[in-house]
PDB file of C-alpha atoms in Angstrom:
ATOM      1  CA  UNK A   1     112.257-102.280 -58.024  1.00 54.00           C
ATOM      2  CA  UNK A   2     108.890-104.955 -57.248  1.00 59.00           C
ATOM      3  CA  UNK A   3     108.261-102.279 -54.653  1.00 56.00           C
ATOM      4  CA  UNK A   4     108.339 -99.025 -56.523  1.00 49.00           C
ATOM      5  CA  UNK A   5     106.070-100.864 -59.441  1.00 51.00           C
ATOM      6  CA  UNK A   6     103.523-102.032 -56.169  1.00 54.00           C
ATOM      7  CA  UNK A   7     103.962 -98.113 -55.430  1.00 57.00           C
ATOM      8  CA  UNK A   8     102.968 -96.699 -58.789  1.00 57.00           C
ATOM      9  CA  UNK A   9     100.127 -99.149 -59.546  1.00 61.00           C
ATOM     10  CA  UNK A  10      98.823 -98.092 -55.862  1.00 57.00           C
ATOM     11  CA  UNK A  11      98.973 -94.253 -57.528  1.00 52.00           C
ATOM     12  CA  UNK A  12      97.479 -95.147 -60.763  1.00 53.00           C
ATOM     13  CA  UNK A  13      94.759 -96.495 -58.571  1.00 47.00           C
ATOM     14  CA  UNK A  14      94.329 -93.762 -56.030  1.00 50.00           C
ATOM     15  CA  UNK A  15      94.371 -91.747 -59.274  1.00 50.00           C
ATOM     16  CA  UNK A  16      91.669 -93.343 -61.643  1.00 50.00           C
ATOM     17  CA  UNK A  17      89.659 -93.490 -58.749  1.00 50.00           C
ATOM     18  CA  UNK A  18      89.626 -90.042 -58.141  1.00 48.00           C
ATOM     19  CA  UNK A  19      89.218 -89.284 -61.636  1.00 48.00           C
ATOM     20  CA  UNK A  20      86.079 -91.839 -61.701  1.00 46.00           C
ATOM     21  CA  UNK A  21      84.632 -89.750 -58.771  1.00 48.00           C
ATOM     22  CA  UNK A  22      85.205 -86.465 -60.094  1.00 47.00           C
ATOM     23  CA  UNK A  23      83.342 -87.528 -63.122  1.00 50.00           C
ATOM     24  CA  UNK A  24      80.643 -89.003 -61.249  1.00 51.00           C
ATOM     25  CA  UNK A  25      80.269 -85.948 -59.408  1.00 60.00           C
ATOM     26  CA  UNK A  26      80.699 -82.863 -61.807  1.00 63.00           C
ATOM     27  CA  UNK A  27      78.460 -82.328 -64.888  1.00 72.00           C
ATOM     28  CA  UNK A  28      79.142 -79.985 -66.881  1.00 72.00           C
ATOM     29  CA  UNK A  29      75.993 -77.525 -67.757  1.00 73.00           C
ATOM     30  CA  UNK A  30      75.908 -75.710 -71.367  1.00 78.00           C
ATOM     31  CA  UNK A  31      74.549 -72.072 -71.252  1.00 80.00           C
ATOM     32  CA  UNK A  32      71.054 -73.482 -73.151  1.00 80.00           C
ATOM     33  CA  UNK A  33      69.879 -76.127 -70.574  1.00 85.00           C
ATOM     34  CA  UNK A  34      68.523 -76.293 -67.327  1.00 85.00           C
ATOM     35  CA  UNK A  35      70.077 -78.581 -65.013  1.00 83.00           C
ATOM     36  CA  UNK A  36      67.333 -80.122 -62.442  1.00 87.00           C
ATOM     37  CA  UNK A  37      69.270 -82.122 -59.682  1.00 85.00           C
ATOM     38  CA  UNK A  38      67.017 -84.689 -58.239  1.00 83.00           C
ATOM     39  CA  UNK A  39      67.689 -86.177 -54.657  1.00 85.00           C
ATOM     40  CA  UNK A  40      66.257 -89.865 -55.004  1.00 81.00           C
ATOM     41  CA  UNK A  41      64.218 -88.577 -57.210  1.00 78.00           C
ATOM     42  CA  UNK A  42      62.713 -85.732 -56.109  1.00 85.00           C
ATOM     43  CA  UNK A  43      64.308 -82.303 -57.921  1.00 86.00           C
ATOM     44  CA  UNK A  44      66.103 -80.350 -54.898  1.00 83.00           C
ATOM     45  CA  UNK A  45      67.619 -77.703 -57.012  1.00 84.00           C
ATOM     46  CA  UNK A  46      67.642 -76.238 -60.581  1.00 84.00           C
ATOM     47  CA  UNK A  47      71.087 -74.778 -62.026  1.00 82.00           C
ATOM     48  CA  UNK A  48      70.966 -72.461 -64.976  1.00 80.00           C
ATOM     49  CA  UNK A  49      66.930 -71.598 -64.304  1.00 84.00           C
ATOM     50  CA  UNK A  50      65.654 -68.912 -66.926  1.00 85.00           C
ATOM     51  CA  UNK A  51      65.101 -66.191 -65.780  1.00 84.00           C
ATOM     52  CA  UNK A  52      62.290 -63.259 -66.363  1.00 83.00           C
ATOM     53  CA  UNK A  53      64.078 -60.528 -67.125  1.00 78.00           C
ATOM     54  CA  UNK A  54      66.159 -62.242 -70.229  1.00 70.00           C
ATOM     55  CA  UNK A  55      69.551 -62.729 -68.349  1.00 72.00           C
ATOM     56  CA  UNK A  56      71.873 -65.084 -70.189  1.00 70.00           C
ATOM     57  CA  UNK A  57      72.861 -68.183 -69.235  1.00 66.00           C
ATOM     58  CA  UNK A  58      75.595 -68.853 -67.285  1.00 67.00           C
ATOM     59  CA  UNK A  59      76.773 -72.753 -67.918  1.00 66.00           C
ATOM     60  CA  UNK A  60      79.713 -73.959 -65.752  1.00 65.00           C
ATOM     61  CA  UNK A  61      80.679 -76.979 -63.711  1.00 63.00           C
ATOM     62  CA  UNK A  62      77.698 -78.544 -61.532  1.00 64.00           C
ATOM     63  CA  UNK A  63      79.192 -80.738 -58.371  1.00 61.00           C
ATOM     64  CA  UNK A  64      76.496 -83.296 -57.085  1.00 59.00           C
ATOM     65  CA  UNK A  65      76.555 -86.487 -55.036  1.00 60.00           C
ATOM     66  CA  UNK A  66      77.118 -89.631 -57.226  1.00 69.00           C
ATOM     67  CA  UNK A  67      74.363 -92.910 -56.924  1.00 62.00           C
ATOM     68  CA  UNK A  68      72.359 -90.581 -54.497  1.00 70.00           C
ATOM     69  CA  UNK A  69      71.848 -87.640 -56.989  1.00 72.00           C
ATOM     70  CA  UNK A  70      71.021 -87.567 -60.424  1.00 78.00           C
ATOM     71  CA  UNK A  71      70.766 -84.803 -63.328  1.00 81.00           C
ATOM     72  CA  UNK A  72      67.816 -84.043 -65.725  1.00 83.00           C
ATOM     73  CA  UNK A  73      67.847 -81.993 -68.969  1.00 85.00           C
ATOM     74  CA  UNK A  74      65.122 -78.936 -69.435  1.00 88.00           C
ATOM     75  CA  UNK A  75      65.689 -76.601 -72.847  1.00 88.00           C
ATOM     76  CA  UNK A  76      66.579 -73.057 -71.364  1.00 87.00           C
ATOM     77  CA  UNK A  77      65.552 -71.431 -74.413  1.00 87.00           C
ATOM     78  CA  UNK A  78      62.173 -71.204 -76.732  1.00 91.00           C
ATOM     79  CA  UNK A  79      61.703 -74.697 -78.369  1.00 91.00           C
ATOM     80  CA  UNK A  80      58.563 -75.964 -80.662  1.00 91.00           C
ATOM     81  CA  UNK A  81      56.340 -79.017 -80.983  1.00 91.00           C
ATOM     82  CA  UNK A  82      54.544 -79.932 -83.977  1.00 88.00           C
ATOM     83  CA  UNK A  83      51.495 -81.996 -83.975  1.00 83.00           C
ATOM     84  CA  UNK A  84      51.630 -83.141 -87.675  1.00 77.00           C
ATOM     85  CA  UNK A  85      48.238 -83.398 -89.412  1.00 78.00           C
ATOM     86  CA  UNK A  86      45.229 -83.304 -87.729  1.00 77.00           C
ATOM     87  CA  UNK A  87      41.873 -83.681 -89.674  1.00 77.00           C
ATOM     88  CA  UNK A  88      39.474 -80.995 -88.240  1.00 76.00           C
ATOM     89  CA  UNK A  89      35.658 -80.487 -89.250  1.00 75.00           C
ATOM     90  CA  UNK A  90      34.976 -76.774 -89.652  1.00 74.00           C
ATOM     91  CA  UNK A  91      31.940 -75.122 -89.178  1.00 74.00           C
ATOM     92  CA  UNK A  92      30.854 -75.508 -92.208  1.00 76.00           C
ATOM     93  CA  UNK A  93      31.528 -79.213 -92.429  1.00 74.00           C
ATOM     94  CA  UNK A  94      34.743 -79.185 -94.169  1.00 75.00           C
ATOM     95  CA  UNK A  95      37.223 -81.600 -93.476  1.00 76.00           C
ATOM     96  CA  UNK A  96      40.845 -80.012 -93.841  1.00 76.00           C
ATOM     97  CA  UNK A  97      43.924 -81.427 -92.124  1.00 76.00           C
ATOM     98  CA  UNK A  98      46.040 -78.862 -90.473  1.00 81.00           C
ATOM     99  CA  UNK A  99      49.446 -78.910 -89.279  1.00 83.00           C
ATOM    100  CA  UNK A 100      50.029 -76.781 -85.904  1.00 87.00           C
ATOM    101  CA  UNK A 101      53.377 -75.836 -84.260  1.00 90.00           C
ATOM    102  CA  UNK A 102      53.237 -74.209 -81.156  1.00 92.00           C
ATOM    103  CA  UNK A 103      56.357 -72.424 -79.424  1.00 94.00           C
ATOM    104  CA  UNK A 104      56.988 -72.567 -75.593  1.00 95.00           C
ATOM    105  CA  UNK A 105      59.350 -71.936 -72.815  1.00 93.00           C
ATOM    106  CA  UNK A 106      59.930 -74.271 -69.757  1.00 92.00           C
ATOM    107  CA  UNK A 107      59.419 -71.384 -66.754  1.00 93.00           C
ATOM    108  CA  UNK A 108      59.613 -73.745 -64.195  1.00 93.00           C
ATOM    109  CA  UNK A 109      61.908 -76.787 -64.823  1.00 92.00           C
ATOM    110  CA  UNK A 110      61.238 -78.657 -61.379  1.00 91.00           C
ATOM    111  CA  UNK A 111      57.761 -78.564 -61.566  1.00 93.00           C
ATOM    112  CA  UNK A 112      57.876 -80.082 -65.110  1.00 92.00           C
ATOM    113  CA  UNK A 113      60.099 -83.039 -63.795  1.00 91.00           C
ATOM    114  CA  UNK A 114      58.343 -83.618 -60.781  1.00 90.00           C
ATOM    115  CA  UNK A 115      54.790 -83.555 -62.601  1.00 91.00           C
ATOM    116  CA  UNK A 116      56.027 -85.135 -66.212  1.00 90.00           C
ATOM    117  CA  UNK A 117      58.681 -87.103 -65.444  1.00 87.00           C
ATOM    118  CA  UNK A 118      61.143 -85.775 -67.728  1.00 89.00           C
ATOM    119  CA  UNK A 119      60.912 -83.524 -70.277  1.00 89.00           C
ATOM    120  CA  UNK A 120      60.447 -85.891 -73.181  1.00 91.00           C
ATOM    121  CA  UNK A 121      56.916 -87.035 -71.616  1.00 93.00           C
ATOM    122  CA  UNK A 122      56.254 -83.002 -70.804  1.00 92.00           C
ATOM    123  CA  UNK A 123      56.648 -82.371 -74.407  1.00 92.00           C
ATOM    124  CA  UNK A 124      54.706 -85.966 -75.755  1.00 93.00           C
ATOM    125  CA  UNK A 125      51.705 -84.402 -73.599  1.00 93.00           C
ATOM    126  CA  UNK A 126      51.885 -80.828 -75.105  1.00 93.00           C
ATOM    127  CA  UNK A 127      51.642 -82.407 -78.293  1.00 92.00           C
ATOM    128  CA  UNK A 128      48.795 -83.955 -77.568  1.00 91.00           C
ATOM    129  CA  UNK A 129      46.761 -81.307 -75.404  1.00 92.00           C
ATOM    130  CA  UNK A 130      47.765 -79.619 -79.104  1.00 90.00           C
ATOM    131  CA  UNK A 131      45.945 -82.432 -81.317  1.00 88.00           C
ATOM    132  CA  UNK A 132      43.251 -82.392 -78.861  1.00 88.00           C
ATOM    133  CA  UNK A 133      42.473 -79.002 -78.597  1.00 89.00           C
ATOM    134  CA  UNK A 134      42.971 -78.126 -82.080  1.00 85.00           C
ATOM    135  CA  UNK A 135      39.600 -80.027 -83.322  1.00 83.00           C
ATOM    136  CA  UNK A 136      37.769 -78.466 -80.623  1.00 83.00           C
ATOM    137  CA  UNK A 137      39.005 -74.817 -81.396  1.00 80.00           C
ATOM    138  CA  UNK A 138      39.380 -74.621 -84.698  1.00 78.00           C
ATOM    139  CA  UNK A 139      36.496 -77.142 -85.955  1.00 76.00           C
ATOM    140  CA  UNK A 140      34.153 -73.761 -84.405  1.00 76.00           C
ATOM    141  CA  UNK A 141      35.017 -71.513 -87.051  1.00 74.00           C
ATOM    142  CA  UNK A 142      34.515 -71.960 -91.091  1.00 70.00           C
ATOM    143  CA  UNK A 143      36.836 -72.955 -93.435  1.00 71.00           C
ATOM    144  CA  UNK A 144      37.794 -69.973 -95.147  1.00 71.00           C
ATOM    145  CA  UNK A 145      38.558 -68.434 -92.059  1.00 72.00           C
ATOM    146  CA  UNK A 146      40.865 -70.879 -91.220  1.00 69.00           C
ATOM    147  CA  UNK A 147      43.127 -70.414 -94.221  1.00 70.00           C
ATOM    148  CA  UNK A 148      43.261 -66.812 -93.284  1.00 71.00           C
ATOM    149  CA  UNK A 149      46.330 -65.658 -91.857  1.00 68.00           C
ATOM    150  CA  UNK A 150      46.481 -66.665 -88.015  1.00 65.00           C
ATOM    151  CA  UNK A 151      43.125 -68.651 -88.945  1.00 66.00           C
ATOM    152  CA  UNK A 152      41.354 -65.799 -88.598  1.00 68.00           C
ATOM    153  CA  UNK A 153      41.892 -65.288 -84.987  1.00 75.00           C
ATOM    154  CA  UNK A 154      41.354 -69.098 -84.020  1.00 81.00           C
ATOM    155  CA  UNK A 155      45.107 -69.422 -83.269  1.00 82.00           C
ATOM    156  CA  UNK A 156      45.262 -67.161 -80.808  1.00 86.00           C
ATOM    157  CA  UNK A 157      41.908 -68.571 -78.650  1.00 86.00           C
ATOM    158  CA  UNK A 158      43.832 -72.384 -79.121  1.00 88.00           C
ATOM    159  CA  UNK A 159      47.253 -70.830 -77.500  1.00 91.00           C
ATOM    160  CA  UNK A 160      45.558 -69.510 -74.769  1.00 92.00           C
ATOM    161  CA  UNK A 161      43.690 -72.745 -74.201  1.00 92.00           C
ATOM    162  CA  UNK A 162      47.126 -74.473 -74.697  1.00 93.00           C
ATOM    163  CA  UNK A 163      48.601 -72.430 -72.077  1.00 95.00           C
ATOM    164  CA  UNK A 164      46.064 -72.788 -69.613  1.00 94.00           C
ATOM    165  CA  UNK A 165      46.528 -76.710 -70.132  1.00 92.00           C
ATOM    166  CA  UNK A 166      50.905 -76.619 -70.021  1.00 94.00           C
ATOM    167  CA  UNK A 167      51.115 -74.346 -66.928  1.00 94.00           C
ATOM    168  CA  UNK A 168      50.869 -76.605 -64.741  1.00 94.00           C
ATOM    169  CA  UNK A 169      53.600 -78.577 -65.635  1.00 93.00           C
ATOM    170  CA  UNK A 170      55.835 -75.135 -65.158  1.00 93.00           C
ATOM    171  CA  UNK A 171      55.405 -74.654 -69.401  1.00 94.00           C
ATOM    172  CA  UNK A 172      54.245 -71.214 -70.830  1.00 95.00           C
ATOM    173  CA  UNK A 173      52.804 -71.293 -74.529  1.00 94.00           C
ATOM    174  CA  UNK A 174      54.047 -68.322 -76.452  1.00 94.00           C
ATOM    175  CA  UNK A 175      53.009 -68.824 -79.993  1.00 93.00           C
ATOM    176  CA  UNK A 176      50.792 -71.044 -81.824  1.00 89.00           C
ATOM    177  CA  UNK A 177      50.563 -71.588 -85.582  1.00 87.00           C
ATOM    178  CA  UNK A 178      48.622 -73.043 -88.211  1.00 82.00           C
ATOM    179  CA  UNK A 179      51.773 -74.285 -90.264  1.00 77.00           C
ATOM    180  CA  UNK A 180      49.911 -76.359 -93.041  1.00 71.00           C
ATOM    181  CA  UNK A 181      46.463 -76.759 -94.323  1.00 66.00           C
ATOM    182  CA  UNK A 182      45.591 -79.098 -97.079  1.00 67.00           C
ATOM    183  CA  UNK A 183      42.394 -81.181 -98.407  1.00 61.00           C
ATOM    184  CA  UNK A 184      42.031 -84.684 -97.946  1.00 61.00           C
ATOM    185  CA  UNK A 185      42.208 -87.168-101.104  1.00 60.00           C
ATOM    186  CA  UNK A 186      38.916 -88.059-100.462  1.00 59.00           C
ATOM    187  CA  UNK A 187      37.452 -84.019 -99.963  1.00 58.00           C
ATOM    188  CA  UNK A 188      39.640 -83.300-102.915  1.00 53.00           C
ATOM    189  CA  UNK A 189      38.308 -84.860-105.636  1.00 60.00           C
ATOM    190  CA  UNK A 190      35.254 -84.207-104.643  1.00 63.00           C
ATOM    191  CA  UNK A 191      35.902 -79.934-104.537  1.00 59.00           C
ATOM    192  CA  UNK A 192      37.053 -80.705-108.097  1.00 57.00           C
ATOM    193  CA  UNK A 193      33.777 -82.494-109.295  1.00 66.00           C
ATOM    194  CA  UNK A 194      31.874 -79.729-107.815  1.00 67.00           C
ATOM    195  CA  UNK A 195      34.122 -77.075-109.884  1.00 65.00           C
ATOM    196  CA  UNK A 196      33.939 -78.574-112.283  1.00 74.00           C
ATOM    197  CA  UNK A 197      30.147 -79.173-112.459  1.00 72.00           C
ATOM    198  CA  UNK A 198      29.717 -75.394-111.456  1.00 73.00           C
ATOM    199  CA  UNK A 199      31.976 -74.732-114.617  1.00 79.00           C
ATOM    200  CA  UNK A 200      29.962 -76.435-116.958  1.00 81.00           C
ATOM    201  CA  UNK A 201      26.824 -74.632-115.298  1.00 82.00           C
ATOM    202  CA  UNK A 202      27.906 -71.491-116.010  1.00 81.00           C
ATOM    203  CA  UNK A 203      28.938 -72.068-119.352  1.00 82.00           C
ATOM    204  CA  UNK A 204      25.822 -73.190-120.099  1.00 83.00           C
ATOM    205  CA  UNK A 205      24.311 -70.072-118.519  1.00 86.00           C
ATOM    206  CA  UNK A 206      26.689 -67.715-120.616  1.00 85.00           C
ATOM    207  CA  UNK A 207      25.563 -69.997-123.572  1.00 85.00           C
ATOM    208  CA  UNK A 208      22.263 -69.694-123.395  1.00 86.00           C
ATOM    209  CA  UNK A 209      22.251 -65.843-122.472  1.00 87.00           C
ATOM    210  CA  UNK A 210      24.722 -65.356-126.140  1.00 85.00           C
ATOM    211  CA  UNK A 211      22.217 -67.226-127.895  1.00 86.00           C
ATOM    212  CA  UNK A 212      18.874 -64.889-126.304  1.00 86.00           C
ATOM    213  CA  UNK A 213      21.284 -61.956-127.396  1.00 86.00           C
ATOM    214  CA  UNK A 214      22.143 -63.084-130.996  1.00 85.00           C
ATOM    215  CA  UNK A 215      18.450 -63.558-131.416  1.00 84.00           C
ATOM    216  CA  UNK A 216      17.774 -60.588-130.064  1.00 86.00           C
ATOM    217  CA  UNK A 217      20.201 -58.612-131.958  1.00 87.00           C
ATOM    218  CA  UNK A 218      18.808 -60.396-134.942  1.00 83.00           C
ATOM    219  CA  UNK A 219      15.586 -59.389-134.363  1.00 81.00           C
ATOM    220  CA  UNK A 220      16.429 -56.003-133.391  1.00 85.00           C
ATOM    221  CA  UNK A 221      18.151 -56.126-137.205  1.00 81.00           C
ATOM    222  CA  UNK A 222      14.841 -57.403-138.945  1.00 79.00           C
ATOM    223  CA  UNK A 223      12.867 -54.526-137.585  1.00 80.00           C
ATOM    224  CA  UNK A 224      14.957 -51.930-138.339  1.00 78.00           C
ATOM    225  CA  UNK A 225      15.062 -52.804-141.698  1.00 73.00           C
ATOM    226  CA  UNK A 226      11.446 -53.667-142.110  1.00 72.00           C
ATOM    227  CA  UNK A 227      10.896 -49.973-141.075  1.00 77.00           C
ATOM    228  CA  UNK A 228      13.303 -48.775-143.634  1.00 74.00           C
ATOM    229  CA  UNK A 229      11.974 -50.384-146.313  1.00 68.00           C
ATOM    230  CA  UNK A 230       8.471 -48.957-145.013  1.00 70.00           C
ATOM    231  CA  UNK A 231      10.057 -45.856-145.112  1.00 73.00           C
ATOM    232  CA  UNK A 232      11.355 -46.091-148.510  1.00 66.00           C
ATOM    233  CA  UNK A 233       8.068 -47.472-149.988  1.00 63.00           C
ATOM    234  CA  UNK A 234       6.399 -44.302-148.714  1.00 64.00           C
ATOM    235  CA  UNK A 235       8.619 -42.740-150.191  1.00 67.00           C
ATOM    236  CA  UNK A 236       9.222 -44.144-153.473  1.00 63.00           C
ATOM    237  CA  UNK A 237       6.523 -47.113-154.216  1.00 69.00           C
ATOM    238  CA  UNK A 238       8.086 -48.238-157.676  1.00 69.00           C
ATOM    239  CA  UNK A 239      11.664 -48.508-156.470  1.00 67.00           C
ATOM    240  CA  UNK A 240      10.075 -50.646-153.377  1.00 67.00           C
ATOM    241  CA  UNK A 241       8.324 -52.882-155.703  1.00 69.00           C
ATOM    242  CA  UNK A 242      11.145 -53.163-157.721  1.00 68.00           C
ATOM    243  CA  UNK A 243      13.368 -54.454-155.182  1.00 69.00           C
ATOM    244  CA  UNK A 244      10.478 -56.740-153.302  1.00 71.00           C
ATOM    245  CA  UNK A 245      10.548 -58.382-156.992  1.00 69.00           C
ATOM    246  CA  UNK A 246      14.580 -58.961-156.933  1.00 69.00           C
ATOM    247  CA  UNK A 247      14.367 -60.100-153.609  1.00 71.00           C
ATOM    248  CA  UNK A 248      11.816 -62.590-154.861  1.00 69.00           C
ATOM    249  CA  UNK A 249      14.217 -63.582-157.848  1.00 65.00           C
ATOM    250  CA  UNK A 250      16.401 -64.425-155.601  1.00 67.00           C
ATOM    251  CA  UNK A 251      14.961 -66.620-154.060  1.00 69.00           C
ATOM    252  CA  UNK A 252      12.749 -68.699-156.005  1.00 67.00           C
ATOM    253  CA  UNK A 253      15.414 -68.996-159.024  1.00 64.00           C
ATOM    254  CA  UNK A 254      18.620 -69.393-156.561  1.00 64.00           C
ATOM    255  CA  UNK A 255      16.488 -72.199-155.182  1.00 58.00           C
ATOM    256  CA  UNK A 256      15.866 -73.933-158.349  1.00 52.00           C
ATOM    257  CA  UNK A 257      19.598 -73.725-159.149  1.00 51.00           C
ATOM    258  CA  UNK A 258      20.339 -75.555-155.866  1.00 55.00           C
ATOM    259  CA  UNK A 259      17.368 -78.110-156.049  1.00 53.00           C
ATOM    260  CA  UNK A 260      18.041 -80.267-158.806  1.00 59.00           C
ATOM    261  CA  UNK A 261      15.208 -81.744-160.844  1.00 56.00           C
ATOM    262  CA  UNK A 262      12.902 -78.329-159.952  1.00 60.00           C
ATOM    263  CA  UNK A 263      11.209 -76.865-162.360  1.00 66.00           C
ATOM    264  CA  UNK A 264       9.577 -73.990-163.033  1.00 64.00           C
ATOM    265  CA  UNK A 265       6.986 -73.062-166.011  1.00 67.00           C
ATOM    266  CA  UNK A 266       5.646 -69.512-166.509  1.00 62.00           C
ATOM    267  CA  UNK A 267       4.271 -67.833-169.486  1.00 62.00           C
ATOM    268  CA  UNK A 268       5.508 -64.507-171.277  1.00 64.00           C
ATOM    269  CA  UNK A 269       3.058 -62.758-170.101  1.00 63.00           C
ATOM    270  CA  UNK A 270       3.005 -63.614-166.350  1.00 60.00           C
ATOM    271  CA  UNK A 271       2.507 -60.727-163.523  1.00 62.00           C
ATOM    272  CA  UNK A 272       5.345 -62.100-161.814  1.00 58.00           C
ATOM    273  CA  UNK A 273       8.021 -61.493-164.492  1.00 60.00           C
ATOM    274  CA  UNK A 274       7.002 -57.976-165.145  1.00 63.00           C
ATOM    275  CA  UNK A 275      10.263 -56.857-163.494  1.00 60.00           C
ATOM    276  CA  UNK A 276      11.969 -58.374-166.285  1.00 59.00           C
ATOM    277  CA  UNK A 277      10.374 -56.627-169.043  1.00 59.00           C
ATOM    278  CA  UNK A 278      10.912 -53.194-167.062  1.00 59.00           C
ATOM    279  CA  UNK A 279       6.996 -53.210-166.541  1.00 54.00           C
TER     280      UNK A 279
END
């Protein structure tokens, strides 16, 4: 009995040491990463690499020597980095902060392990060849042709400068984007003090021209019916005088009425009254 319990512990052994070398030496590889096996540190074979012409991946079971061999991680597919906000001058010394995201594909995952270190550190530099490389590019053209769609062509010149900076660490840049653009606090309330100044300028500008108008207008009024009333003395000189004496009424006496303590004294016989006695 003692020895067939030595026997089985000796199997359970033999066993979970297999087992503990079988999982030291098989990784298993999903269809969406690149395996990079690296030989005492140097990479010595990739499984999974992408490939040009679009073939899918083909995960599986990766067998590799244990404490002499070791596996890093590459994405297989497209993946992104984002730089957050950036403040950029433009051309015409405006300060926006942009937010770029560019898109990329590891081509050659050795090359990034052996020149980054892993990809973590591959992707911290990307992000900031991005940040880098997005004041220089984009602080060349204006601002409103950096809130254009695709910046008004300044995207495209920063992903080719992009990709000329990640190749050599085996990464090709396919897209870049300006994801976000927004004034700063600062630039902000300032843009709103100058609308709103250039508001009140061209209210004053609208004012002034309504009141030259109305003036105008008025004017315009007073001569046309000074020539009317020219017109109509020509034609018929009592009824002229007759209403040039009415008009006169009007005045003086509506006057009076309003202006208390005025008085006014004329005689029966006065010139000016003769309108009332039908003179």
């Amino acid at each position: 009995m003692t020895q067939l319990l030595h026997r089985n512990r000796a199997l359970l052994f033999v066993f979970g040491t297999i087992a503990l070398l079988l999982g030291l030496c098989v990784t298993v590889v999903p269809e969406t990463g690149q395996a990079v096996v690296l030989r005492m540190g140097e990479p010595v074979r990739v499984v999974n690499r992408w490939q040009p012409d679009g073939a899918p991946g083909g995960g599986g079971l990766l067998a590799h020597w244990p404490f002499v061999e070791s596996v890093a991680w590459v994405d297989r597919g497209l993946a992104s980095v984002k730089t957050g906000r950036v403040a950029v001058r433009s051309a015409d010394q405006q300060l926006l902060e942009l937010d770029t995201t560019a898109t990329y594909r590891v081509f050659d995952p050795a090359r990034l392990i052996d020149t980054a270190g892993s990809n973590e550190q591959a992707i911290q530099q990307i992000r900031s060849a991005l940040s880098a490389l997005a004041q220089q590019e984009l602080g060349q053209a204006e601002a409103g042709r950096l809130l254009m769609p695709g910046g008004g062509g300044t995207a495209a010149r920063l992903r080719a400068a992009l990709d000329a900076k990640a190749r050599p660490l085996g990464v090709q840049i396919i897209d870049v984007r300006l994801s976000g653009a927004a004034l700063p606090a600062s630039e902000l309330q300032e843009t709103y003090e100058r609308m709103e100044g250039e508001r009140t300028r061209i209210a004053a500008i609208e004012a002034e021209q309504a009141t030259h108008e109305a003036l105008r207008i008025a004017d315009q009024g007073r001569a046309d019916a000074a020539r009317i009333l020219g017109a109509a003395a020509g034609k018929d000189p009592a009824f002229y005088d007759f209403y040039r004496a009415m008009r006169s009424y009007e005045t003086v006496f509506a006057g009076a009425d309003r202006k208390q303590g005025t008085t006014i004294v004329l005689g029966p016989d006065a010139e000016y009254l003769k309108q009332f006695r039908g003179q």
